[in-house]
Amino acid sequence: MIRLNNSNVAVMEFTTFEVKSSVTVNQLIEAVLNFESNFLKQQKGIVFHCLVRNIEGKFANVLFAENMGALKQLEKSAESNESVNLFFDMVESSSVQVNFNKINEKNFKVPESFSCVEYGVFKLKETEKLDSLLPALEAVKNNYLNNFNNTKGHFVGILPNDTYAEVVFGETLGQTKQLCSGYFENQFCKAFLEKIEESTTQLDFWYLIA
C-alpha cells in the first residue's frame, strides 16, 4: 500500500485478476511493493495504491488518481518499466477485468485507514435515473453507514453503459459484511435497493494485503 499524497481524487481504477498457478502470494506481494517503489512513486497525479484480495482468492489492484488523464498517462509509462512487467507477468491475462470509476463526490479523499473495500456494481431499473440514485445513497450514508465506527468512507462510482458502483471502506472485513447484510433491515437502504435491477448486481468484499 502506498499513499503518495493526500490530494482529492476524482477516479478509481479497480482491476480484478487471478495469478498464474506457479505464482505464490508472497511472490505477488513482493512484486507489488517493487511496482510501487520503482514505478508508482514517480508518476504524477497518482494518489493512492493498494492490493486487495477476496475470500475466493482473487486479487484486485486499486488505484486512486487526481483525474483520468493521470491513469491514462500511467498506462503509457508502464509499457517499458521493468517492475511493471514483473508484476504483470504474474497475472493470468484472461482473468483481468478493469473498471474505471468516476467518483461522484466533490473533494473526495481516500480514507486515512481501512482494511476492507466493499465493491458493488449494478444497473438501475428502467424507471430510475442517476438523479434519483444519488440522494438515495446519500441517505444510506447519512442515516445508516455513518452511524457505525467501522465506516471509513463511501462514494458512488460512475462506469460506462449506465453502470454504477457503490464503494464502502471498512475497518474490518467482518463488520463491513455485517453492515451490508443490514441493508435489508434499514428503511433508507431498502429504498436504495429498490432502485436496482437485481439481476445486474455484482457484490464482493476485498481485504487489504499490500
mmCIF file of C-alpha atoms in Angstrom, residues 3-166:
data_model
loop_
_atom_site.group_PDB
_atom_site.id
_atom_site.type_symbol
_atom_site.label_atom_id
_atom_site.label_comp_id
_atom_site.label_asym_id
_atom_site.label_seq_id
_atom_site.Cartn_x
_atom_site.Cartn_y
_atom_site.Cartn_z
ATOM 1 C CA ARG A 3 -0.080 6.922 -0.341
ATOM 2 C CA LEU A 4 1.828 9.461 -2.398
ATOM 3 C CA ASN A 5 -0.091 12.496 -1.157
ATOM 4 C CA ASN A 6 -3.405 13.499 0.356
ATOM 5 C CA SER A 7 -4.900 15.173 -2.709
ATOM 6 C CA ASN A 8 -8.551 14.948 -3.661
ATOM 7 C CA VAL A 9 -9.245 12.073 -6.039
ATOM 8 C CA ALA A 10 -11.679 12.001 -8.950
ATOM 9 C CA VAL A 11 -11.252 8.469 -10.294
ATOM 10 C CA MET A 12 -10.601 4.967 -9.016
ATOM 11 C CA GLU A 13 -9.279 2.117 -11.131
ATOM 12 C CA PHE A 14 -10.438 -1.230 -9.742
ATOM 13 C CA THR A 15 -8.807 -4.106 -11.630
ATOM 14 C CA THR A 16 -9.574 -7.690 -10.635
ATOM 15 C CA PHE A 17 -7.355 -10.589 -11.663
ATOM 16 C CA GLU A 18 -6.043 -14.048 -10.855
ATOM 17 C CA VAL A 19 -2.380 -15.025 -10.731
ATOM 18 C CA LYS A 20 -0.703 -17.836 -12.642
ATOM 19 C CA SER A 21 -0.649 -21.197 -10.870
ATOM 20 C CA SER A 22 3.126 -21.036 -10.420
ATOM 21 C CA VAL A 23 2.970 -17.718 -8.505
ATOM 22 C CA THR A 24 2.754 -17.625 -4.709
ATOM 23 C CA VAL A 25 1.055 -14.864 -2.724
ATOM 24 C CA ASN A 26 4.407 -13.884 -1.211
ATOM 25 C CA GLN A 27 5.924 -13.502 -4.683
ATOM 26 C CA LEU A 28 2.973 -11.362 -5.776
ATOM 27 C CA ILE A 29 3.218 -9.085 -2.730
ATOM 28 C CA GLU A 30 6.955 -8.611 -3.266
ATOM 29 C CA ALA A 31 6.344 -7.722 -6.923
ATOM 30 C CA VAL A 32 3.603 -5.244 -5.993
ATOM 31 C CA LEU A 33 5.824 -3.489 -3.430
ATOM 32 C CA ASN A 34 8.561 -3.268 -6.052
ATOM 33 C CA PHE A 35 5.993 -1.892 -8.544
ATOM 34 C CA GLU A 36 5.067 0.815 -6.027
ATOM 35 C CA SER A 37 8.628 1.812 -5.136
ATOM 36 C CA ASN A 38 10.159 1.735 -8.604
ATOM 37 C CA PHE A 39 7.245 2.940 -10.719
ATOM 38 C CA LEU A 40 4.227 4.461 -8.967
ATOM 39 C CA LYS A 41 6.247 6.859 -6.834
ATOM 40 C CA GLN A 42 7.453 8.582 -9.992
ATOM 41 C CA GLN A 43 4.011 9.050 -11.572
ATOM 42 C CA LYS A 44 2.237 12.412 -11.453
ATOM 43 C CA GLY A 45 -1.397 12.523 -10.385
ATOM 44 C CA ILE A 46 -1.413 9.133 -8.647
ATOM 45 C CA VAL A 47 -2.544 9.476 -5.036
ATOM 46 C CA PHE A 48 -3.009 6.003 -3.569
ATOM 47 C CA HIS A 49 -2.491 2.348 -4.420
ATOM 48 C CA CYS A 50 -3.207 -0.935 -2.689
ATOM 49 C CA LEU A 51 -3.591 -4.642 -3.413
ATOM 50 C CA VAL A 52 -6.651 -6.425 -2.042
ATOM 51 C CA ARG A 53 -7.953 -9.991 -2.070
ATOM 52 C CA ASN A 54 -11.360 -11.648 -1.670
ATOM 53 C CA ILE A 55 -12.379 -14.850 0.092
ATOM 54 C CA GLU A 56 -12.252 -16.814 -3.193
ATOM 55 C CA GLY A 57 -8.583 -15.946 -3.655
ATOM 56 C CA LYS A 58 -8.916 -13.417 -6.469
ATOM 57 C CA PHE A 59 -6.994 -10.163 -6.298
ATOM 58 C CA ALA A 60 -7.723 -6.551 -7.166
ATOM 59 C CA ASN A 61 -5.329 -3.735 -7.927
ATOM 60 C CA VAL A 62 -6.796 -0.453 -6.650
ATOM 61 C CA LEU A 63 -5.523 2.920 -7.860
ATOM 62 C CA PHE A 64 -6.795 6.399 -6.996
ATOM 63 C CA ALA A 65 -5.838 9.367 -9.137
ATOM 64 C CA GLU A 66 -6.485 13.085 -9.289
ATOM 65 C CA ASN A 67 -8.011 12.694 -12.752
ATOM 66 C CA MET A 68 -8.473 10.237 -15.598
ATOM 67 C CA GLY A 69 -5.578 11.764 -17.504
ATOM 68 C CA ALA A 70 -3.189 10.591 -14.797
ATOM 69 C CA LEU A 71 -4.368 6.994 -15.215
ATOM 70 C CA LYS A 72 -4.074 7.168 -18.990
ATOM 71 C CA GLN A 73 -0.529 8.518 -18.716
ATOM 72 C CA LEU A 74 0.238 5.753 -16.239
ATOM 73 C CA GLU A 75 -0.682 3.156 -18.853
ATOM 74 C CA LYS A 76 1.719 4.698 -21.362
ATOM 75 C CA SER A 77 4.578 4.933 -18.870
ATOM 76 C CA ALA A 78 4.061 1.341 -17.750
ATOM 77 C CA GLU A 79 4.877 -0.171 -21.134
ATOM 78 C CA SER A 80 8.651 -0.011 -20.722
ATOM 79 C CA ASN A 81 9.047 -0.346 -16.955
ATOM 80 C CA GLU A 82 10.750 -3.480 -15.619
ATOM 81 C CA SER A 83 8.901 -3.552 -12.272
ATOM 82 C CA VAL A 84 5.562 -3.229 -14.061
ATOM 83 C CA ASN A 85 6.427 -6.096 -16.400
ATOM 84 C CA LEU A 86 7.472 -8.289 -13.487
ATOM 85 C CA PHE A 87 4.137 -7.661 -11.766
ATOM 86 C CA PHE A 88 2.064 -8.142 -14.922
ATOM 87 C CA ASP A 89 3.909 -11.342 -15.861
ATOM 88 C CA MET A 90 2.458 -12.945 -12.729
ATOM 89 C CA VAL A 91 -1.113 -12.205 -13.799
ATOM 90 C CA GLU A 92 -3.347 -14.585 -15.745
ATOM 91 C CA SER A 93 -4.199 -12.187 -18.569
ATOM 92 C CA SER A 94 -7.537 -13.811 -19.451
ATOM 93 C CA SER A 95 -8.818 -13.117 -15.927
ATOM 94 C CA VAL A 96 -8.230 -9.353 -15.939
ATOM 95 C CA GLN A 97 -11.248 -7.056 -15.629
ATOM 96 C CA VAL A 98 -10.655 -3.298 -15.449
ATOM 97 C CA ASN A 99 -13.222 -0.827 -14.078
ATOM 98 C CA PHE A 100 -12.648 2.931 -14.230
ATOM 99 C CA ASN A 101 -14.902 4.580 -11.655
ATOM 100 C CA LYS A 102 -15.630 8.298 -11.872
ATOM 101 C CA ILE A 103 -16.111 9.363 -8.247
ATOM 102 C CA ASN A 104 -19.378 11.226 -7.941
ATOM 103 C CA GLU A 105 -18.394 13.278 -4.908
ATOM 104 C CA LYS A 106 -16.527 16.563 -4.799
ATOM 105 C CA ASN A 107 -13.292 16.775 -2.848
ATOM 106 C CA PHE A 108 -13.207 13.061 -2.021
ATOM 107 C CA LYS A 109 -10.120 11.847 -0.198
ATOM 108 C CA VAL A 110 -9.019 8.240 0.293
ATOM 109 C CA PRO A 111 -9.641 7.348 3.967
ATOM 110 C CA GLU A 112 -6.641 7.512 6.251
ATOM 111 C CA SER A 113 -7.066 3.886 7.334
ATOM 112 C CA PHE A 114 -9.172 0.910 6.274
ATOM 113 C CA SER A 115 -8.727 -2.827 5.782
ATOM 114 C CA CYS A 116 -11.782 -3.740 3.695
ATOM 115 C CA VAL A 117 -13.363 -2.489 0.477
ATOM 116 C CA GLU A 118 -16.946 -3.349 -0.394
ATOM 117 C CA TYR A 119 -17.328 -3.009 -4.164
ATOM 118 C CA GLY A 120 -20.802 -3.450 -5.597
ATOM 119 C CA VAL A 121 -21.556 -2.912 -9.301
ATOM 120 C CA PHE A 122 -25.137 -2.582 -10.553
ATOM 121 C CA LYS A 123 -27.540 -1.059 -13.042
ATOM 122 C CA LEU A 124 -30.743 0.766 -12.234
ATOM 123 C CA LYS A 125 -34.249 -0.277 -13.121
ATOM 124 C CA GLU A 126 -35.533 1.321 -16.318
ATOM 125 C CA THR A 127 -37.745 3.673 -14.297
ATOM 126 C CA GLU A 128 -34.789 5.045 -12.294
ATOM 127 C CA LYS A 129 -32.117 7.613 -13.133
ATOM 128 C CA LEU A 130 -28.874 8.867 -11.615
ATOM 129 C CA ASP A 131 -30.750 11.869 -10.234
ATOM 130 C CA SER A 132 -32.826 9.569 -8.045
ATOM 131 C CA LEU A 133 -29.938 7.246 -7.152
ATOM 132 C CA LEU A 134 -27.648 9.895 -5.681
ATOM 133 C CA PRO A 135 -29.992 11.216 -2.966
ATOM 134 C CA ALA A 136 -30.952 7.638 -2.061
ATOM 135 C CA LEU A 137 -27.307 6.689 -1.494
ATOM 136 C CA GLU A 138 -26.649 9.928 0.361
ATOM 137 C CA ALA A 139 -29.464 8.926 2.717
ATOM 138 C CA VAL A 140 -27.868 5.485 3.161
ATOM 139 C CA LYS A 141 -24.572 7.111 4.103
ATOM 140 C CA ASN A 142 -26.006 9.710 6.470
ATOM 141 C CA ASN A 143 -28.674 7.597 8.134
ATOM 142 C CA TYR A 144 -27.053 4.176 8.227
ATOM 143 C CA LEU A 145 -23.367 3.788 7.332
ATOM 144 C CA ASN A 146 -22.166 6.831 9.253
ATOM 145 C CA ASN A 147 -23.800 5.514 12.425
ATOM 146 C CA PHE A 148 -21.017 2.906 12.709
ATOM 147 C CA ASN A 149 -17.349 3.428 13.560
ATOM 148 C CA ASN A 150 -16.494 0.719 11.041
ATOM 149 C CA THR A 151 -17.367 3.006 8.110
ATOM 150 C CA LYS A 152 -14.279 4.888 6.940
ATOM 151 C CA GLY A 153 -15.500 6.166 3.575
ATOM 152 C CA HIS A 154 -18.209 5.840 0.922
ATOM 153 C CA PHE A 155 -18.812 7.018 -2.636
ATOM 154 C CA VAL A 156 -20.749 6.303 -5.818
ATOM 155 C CA GLY A 157 -18.688 5.345 -8.863
ATOM 156 C CA ILE A 158 -19.968 6.031 -12.377
ATOM 157 C CA LEU A 159 -18.921 3.478 -15.008
ATOM 158 C CA PRO A 160 -19.721 3.213 -18.743
ATOM 159 C CA ASN A 161 -23.004 1.828 -20.102
ATOM 160 C CA ASP A 162 -25.281 3.221 -17.373
ATOM 161 C CA THR A 163 -23.499 1.162 -14.739
ATOM 162 C CA TYR A 164 -22.708 2.296 -11.206
ATOM 163 C CA ALA A 165 -20.700 1.143 -8.217
ATOM 164 C CA GLU A 166 -21.231 1.615 -4.516
#
